[in-house]
XYZ file of N, CA and C in Angstrom:
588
model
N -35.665 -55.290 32.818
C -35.329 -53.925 33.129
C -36.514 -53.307 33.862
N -36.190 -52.526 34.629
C -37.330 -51.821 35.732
C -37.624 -50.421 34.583
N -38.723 -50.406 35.408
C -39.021 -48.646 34.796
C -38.077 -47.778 34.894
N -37.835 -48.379 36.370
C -37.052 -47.025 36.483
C -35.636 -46.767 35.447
N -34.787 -47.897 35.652
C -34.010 -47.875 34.245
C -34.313 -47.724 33.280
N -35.420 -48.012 32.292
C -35.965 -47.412 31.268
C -36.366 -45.887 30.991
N -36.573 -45.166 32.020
C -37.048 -43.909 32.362
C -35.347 -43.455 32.164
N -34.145 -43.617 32.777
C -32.896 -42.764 32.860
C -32.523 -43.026 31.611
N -32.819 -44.326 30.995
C -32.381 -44.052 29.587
C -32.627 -43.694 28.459
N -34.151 -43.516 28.820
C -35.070 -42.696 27.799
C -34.345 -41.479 27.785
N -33.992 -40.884 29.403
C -33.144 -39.370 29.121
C -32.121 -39.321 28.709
N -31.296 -40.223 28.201
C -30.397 -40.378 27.766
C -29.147 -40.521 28.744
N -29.612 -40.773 30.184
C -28.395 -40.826 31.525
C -27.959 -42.257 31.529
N -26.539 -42.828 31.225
C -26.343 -44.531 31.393
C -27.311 -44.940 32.368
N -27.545 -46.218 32.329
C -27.763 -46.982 33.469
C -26.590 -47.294 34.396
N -26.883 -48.016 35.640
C -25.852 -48.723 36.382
C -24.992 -49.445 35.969
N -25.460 -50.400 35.027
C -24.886 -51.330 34.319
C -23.900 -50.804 33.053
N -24.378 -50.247 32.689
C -23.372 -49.613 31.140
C -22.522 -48.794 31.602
N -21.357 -48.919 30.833
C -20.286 -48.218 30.874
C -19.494 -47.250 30.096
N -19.153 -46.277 30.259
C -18.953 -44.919 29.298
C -17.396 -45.294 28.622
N -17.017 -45.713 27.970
C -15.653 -45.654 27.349
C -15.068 -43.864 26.476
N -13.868 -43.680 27.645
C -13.673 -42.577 27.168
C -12.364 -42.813 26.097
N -12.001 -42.449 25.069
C -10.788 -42.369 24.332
C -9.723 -41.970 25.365
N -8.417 -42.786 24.853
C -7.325 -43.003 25.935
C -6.343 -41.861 25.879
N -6.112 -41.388 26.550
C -5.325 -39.900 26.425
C -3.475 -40.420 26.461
N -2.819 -39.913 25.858
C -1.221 -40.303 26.062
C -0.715 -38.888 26.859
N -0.532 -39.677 27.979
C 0.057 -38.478 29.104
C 1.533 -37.607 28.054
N 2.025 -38.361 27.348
C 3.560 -37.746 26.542
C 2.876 -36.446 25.913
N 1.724 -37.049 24.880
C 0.954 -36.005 23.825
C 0.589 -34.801 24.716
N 0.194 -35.168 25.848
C -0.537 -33.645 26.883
C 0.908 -33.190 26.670
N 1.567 -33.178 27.570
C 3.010 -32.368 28.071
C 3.388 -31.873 27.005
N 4.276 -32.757 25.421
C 4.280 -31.716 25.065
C 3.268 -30.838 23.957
N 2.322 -30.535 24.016
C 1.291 -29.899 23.537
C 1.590 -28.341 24.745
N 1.499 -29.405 25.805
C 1.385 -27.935 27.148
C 2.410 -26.939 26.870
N 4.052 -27.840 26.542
C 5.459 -27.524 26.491
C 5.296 -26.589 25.143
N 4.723 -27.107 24.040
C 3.996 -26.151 22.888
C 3.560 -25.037 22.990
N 2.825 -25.288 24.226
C 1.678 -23.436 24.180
C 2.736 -22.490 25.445
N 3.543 -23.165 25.842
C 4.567 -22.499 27.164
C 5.594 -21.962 26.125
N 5.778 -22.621 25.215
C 7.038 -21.969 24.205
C 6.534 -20.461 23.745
N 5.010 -21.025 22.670
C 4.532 -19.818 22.095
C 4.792 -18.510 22.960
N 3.786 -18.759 24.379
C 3.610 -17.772 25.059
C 4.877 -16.597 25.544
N 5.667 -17.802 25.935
C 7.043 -17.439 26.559
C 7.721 -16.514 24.810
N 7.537 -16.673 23.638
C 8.521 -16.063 22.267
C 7.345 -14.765 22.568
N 6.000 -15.279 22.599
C 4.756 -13.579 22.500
C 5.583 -12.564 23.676
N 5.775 -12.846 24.882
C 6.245 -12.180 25.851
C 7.709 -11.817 25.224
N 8.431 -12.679 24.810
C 9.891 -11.559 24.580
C 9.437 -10.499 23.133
N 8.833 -10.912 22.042
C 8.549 -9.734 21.356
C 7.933 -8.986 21.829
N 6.712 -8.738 22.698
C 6.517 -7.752 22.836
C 7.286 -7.059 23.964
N 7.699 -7.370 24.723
C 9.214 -6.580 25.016
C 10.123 -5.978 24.600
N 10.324 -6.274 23.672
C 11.020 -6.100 22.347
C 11.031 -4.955 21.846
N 9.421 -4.840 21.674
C 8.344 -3.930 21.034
C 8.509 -2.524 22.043
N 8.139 -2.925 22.788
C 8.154 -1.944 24.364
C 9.432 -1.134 24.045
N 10.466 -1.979 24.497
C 12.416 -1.229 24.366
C 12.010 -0.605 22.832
N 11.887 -0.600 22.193
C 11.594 0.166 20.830
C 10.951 1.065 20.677
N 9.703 1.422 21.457
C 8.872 2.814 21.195
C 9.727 3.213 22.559
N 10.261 2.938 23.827
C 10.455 3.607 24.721
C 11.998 4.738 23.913
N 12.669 3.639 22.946
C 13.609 4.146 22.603
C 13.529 5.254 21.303
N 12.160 5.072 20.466
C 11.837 6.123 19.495
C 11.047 7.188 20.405
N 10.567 6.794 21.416
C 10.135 8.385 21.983
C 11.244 9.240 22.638
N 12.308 8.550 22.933
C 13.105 9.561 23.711
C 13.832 9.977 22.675
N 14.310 9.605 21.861
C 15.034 9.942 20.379
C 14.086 11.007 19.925
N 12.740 10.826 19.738
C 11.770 12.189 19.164
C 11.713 12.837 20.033
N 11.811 12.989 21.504
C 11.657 13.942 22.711
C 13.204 14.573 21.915
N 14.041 14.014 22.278
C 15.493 14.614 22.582
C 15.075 15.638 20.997
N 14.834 15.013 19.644
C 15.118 15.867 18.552
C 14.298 16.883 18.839
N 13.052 16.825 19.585
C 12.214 17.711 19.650
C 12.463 19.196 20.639
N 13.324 18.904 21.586
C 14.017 19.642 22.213
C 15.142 20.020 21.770
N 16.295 19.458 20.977
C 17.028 20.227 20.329
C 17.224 21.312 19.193
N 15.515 20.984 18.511
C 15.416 21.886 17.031
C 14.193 22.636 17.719
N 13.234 22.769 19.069
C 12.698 23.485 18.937
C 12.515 24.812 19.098
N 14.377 25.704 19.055
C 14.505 26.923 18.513
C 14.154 27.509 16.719
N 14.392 26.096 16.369
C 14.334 26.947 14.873
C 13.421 27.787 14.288
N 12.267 27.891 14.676
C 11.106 29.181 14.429
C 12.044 30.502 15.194
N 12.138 30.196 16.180
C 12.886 31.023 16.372
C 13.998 31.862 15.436
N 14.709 30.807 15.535
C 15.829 31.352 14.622
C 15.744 31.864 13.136
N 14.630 31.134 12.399
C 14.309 31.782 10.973
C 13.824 33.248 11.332
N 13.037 33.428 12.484
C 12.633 34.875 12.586
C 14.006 35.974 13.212
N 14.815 35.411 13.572
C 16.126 36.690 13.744
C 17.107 36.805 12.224
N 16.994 35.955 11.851
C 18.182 35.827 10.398
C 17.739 36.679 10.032
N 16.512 37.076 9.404
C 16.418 38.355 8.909
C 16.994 39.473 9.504
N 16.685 40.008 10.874
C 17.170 41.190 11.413
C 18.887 40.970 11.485
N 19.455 39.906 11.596
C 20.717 39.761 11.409
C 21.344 40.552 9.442
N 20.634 39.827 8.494
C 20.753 40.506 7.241
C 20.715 41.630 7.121
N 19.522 42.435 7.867
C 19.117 43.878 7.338
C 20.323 44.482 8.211
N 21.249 43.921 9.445
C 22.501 44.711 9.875
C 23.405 44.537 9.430
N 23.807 43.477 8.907
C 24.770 43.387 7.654
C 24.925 44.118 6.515
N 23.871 44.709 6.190
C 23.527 45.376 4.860
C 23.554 46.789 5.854
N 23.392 46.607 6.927
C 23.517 48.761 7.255
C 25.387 48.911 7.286
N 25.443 47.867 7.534
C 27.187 47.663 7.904
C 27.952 48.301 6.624
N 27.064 47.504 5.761
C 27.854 47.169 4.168
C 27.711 48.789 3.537
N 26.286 49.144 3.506
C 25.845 50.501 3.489
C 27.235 51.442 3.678
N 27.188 51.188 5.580
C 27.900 52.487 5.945
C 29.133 52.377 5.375
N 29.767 51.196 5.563
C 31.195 50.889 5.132
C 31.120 51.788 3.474
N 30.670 51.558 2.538
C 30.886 52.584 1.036
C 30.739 53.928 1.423
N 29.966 54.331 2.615
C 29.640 55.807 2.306
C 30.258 56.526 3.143
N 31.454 55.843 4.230
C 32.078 56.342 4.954
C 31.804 57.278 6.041
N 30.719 57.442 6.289
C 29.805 58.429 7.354
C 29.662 58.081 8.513
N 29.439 58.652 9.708
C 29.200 58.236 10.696
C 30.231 56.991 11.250
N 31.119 56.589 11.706
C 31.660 55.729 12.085
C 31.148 55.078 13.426
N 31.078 56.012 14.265
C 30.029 55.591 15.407
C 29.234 54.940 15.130
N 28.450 55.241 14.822
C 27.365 54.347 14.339
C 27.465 53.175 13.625
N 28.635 53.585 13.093
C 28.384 52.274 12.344
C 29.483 50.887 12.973
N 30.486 51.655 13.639
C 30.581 50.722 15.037
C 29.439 50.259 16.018
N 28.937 50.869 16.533
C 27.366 50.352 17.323
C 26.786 49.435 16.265
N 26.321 49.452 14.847
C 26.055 48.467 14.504
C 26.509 47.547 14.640
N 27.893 47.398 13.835
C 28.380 46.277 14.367
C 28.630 45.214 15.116
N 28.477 46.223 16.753
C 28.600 45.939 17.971
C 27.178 44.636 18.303
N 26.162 45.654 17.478
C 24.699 44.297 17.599
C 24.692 43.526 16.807
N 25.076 43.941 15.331
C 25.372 42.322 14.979
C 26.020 41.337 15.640
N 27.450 41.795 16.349
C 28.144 40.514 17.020
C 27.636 39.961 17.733
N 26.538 41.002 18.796
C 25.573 39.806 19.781
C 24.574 38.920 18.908
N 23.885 39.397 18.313
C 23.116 38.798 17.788
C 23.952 37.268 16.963
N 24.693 37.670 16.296
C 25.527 36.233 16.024
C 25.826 35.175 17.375
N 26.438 36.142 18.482
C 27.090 35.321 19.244
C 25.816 34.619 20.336
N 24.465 35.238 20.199
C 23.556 34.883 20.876
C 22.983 33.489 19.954
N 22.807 33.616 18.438
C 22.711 32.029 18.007
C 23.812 31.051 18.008
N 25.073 31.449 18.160
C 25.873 30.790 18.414
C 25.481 29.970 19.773
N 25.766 30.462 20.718
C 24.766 30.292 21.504
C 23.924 29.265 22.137
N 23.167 28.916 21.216
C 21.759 28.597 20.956
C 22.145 27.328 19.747
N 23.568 27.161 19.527
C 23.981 25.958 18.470
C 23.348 26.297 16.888
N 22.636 27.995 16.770
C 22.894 28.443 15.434
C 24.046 28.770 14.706
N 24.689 28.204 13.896
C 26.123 28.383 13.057
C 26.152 28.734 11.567
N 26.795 29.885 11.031
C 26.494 30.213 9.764
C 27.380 29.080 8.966
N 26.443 28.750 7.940
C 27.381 27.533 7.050
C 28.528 28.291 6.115
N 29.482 27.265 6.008
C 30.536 28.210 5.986
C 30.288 27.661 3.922
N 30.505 28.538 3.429
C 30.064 28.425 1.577
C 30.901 28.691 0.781
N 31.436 29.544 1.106
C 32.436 30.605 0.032
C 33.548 29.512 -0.697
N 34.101 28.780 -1.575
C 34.708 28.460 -1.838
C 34.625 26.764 -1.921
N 33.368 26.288 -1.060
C 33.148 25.037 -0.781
C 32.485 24.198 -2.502
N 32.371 22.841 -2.650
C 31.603 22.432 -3.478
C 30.339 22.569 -3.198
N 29.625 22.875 -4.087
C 28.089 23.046 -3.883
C 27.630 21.752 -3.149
N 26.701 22.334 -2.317
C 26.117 21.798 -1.817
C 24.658 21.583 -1.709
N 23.691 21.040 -2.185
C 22.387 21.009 -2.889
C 21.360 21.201 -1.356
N 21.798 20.207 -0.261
C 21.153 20.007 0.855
C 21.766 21.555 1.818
N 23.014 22.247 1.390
C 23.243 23.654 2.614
C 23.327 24.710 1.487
N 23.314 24.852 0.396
C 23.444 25.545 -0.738
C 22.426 26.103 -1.756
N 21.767 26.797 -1.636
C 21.102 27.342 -2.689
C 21.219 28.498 -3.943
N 21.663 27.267 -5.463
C 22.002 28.372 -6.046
C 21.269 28.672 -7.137
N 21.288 30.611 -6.773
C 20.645 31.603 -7.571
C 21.380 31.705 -8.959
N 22.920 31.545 -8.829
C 23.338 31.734 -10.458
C 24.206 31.259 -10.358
N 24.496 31.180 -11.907
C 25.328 30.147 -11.987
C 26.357 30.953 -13.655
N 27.943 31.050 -12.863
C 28.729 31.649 -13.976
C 30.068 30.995 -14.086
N 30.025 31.751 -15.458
C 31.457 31.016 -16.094
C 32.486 31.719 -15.099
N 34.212 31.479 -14.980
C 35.233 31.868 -14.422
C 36.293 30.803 -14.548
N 37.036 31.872 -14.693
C 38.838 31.397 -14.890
C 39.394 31.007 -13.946
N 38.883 31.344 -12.718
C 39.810 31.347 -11.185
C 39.022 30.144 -10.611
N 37.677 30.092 -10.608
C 37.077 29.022 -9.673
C 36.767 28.056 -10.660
N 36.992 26.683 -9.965
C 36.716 25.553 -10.893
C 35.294 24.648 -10.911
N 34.697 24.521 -11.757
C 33.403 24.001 -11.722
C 32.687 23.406 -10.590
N 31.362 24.166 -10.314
C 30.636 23.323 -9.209
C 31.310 23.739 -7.954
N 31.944 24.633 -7.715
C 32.647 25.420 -6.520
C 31.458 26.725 -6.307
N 31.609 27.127 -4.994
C 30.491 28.808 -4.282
C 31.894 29.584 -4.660
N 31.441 30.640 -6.019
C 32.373 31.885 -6.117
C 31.754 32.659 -5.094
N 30.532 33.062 -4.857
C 30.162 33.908 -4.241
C 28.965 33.838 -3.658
N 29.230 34.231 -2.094
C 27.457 34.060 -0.974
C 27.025 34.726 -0.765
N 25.585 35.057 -1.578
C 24.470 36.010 -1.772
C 23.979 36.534 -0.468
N 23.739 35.576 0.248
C 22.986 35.433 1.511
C 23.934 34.526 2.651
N 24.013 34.808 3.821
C 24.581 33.227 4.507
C 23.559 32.731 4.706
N 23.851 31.167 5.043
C 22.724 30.462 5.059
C 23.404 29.734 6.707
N 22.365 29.239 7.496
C 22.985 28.969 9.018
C 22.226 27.385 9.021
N 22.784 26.635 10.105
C 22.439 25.017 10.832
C 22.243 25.269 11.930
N 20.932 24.860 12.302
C 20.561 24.518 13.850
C 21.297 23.235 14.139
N 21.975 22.906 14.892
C 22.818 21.501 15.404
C 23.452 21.060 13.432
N 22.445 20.429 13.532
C 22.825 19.068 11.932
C 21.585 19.824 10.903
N 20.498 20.316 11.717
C 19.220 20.999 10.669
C 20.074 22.318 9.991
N 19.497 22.324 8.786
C 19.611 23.390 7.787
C 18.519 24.491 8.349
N 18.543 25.319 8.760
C 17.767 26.562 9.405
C 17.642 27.270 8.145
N 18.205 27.806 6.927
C 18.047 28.322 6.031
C 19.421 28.042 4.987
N 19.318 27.671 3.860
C 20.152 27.158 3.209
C 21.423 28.644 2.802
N 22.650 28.852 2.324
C 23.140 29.634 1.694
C 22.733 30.054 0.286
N 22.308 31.221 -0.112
C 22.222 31.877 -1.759
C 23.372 31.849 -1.880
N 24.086 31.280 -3.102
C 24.988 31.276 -3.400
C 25.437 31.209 -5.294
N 26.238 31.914 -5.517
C 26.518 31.691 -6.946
C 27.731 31.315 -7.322
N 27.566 29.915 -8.074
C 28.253 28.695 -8.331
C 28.890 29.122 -9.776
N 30.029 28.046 -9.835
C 30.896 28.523 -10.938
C 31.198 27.347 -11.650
N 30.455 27.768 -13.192
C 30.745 26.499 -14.248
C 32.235 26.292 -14.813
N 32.533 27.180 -14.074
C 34.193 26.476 -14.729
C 34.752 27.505 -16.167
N 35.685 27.491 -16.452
C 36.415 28.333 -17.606
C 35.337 27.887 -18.465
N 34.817 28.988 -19.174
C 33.736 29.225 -20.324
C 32.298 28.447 -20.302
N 32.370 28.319 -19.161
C 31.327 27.825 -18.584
C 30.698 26.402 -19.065
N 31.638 25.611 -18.771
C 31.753 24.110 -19.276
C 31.215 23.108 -18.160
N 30.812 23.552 -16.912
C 30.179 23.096 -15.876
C 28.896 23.150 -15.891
N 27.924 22.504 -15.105
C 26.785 22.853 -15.013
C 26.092 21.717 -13.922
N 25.091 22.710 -12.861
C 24.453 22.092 -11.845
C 23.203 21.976 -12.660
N 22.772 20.155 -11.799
C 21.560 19.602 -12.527
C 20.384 20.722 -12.014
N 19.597 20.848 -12.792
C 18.081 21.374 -12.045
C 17.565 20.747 -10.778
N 17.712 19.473 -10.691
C 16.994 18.879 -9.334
C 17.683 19.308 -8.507
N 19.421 19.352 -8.425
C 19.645 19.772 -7.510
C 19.311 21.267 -7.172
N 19.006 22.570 -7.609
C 18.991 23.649 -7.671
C 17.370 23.505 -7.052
N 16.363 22.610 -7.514
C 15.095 22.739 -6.452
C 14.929 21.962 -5.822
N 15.931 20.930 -5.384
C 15.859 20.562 -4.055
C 16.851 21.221 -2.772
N 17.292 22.187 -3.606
C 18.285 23.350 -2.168
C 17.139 24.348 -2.071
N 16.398 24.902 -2.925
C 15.536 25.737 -2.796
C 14.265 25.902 -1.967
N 13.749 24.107 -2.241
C 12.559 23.732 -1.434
C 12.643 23.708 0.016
N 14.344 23.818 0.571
C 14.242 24.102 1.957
C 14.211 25.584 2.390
N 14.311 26.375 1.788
C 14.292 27.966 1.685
C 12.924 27.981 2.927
């Protein structure tokens, strides 16, 4: 052996003579290994597509709800002035005075109704209905001969729906039935309330 070959192999570089044996590769094993990572990739790409059609479709669903209920501040702040004309109505109507006037009231309550109408505000309709825990809120609760248990004898307050939303539930007083043999659970009575 020359120096000089002794010198490349001191660095650890083959000589001329020696030969590197590499382990034998099976062309089948490459492909499908490749066909392996082309599958993965190709299933990652349809879920997250997937993924994509799904928030594109929960944001327009929260846009759209967000634009359809975002009168209801609104609307909790007129119900009141709608009540306090109901009650001048109710007023004038016992004391028989002024009729004018109390036509002109009237006259603004109807806009004012027909302006949340409108606006897809609708008074829930109560009077006679089965209670209703989710549109119903009831203040009392009495015996009666005429109405049959768990029925609205009478609506304290109306209560109105933005579209499908409860805007303010109905006060209403519910009827346990002849001698008062009925009775609404408590949960339901504060879970109509908690939407107040």
């Amino acid at each position: 052996m020359t120096d000089n070959q002794s010198t490349n192999r001191a660095q650890g570089e083959p000589a001329d003579d020696d030969t590197i044996d590499f382990p034998a590769v099976d062309p089948g094993a490459v492909d499908a290994s490749v066909d392996q990572q082309l599958a993965a990739e190709k299933d990652r790409v349809l879920r997250l597509q997937a993924e994509l059609q799904n928030l594109r479709m929960r944001q327009a669903r929260e846009l759209r709800d967000e634009r359809q209920y975002a009168a209801m501040p609104l609307m909790r702040d007129i119900l009141p002035a709608v009540d306090n004309v109901e009650r001048a109505i109710e007023a004038a109507n016992k004391s028989g005075e002024a009729t004018g006037l109390l036509e002109g009231v009237k006259l603004v309550r109807q806009q004012l109704l027909t302006a949340l109408e409108q606006h897809s505000c609708k008074a829930i309709e109560a009077d006679g209905a089965i209670f209703n825990p989710d549109q119903h809120q009831a203040i009392l609760q009495q015996p009666s001969a005429d109405c049959p248990a768990g029925r609205v004898m009478m609506v304290a307050q109306t209560g109105y729906k933005l579209h499908e939303r409860v805007v303010r539930p109905a006060q209403v007083i519910v009827s346990s039935g002849p001698g008062g043999a009925g009775h609404i659970a408590a949960s339901d009575q504060g879970s109509a309330s908690g939407q107040a």
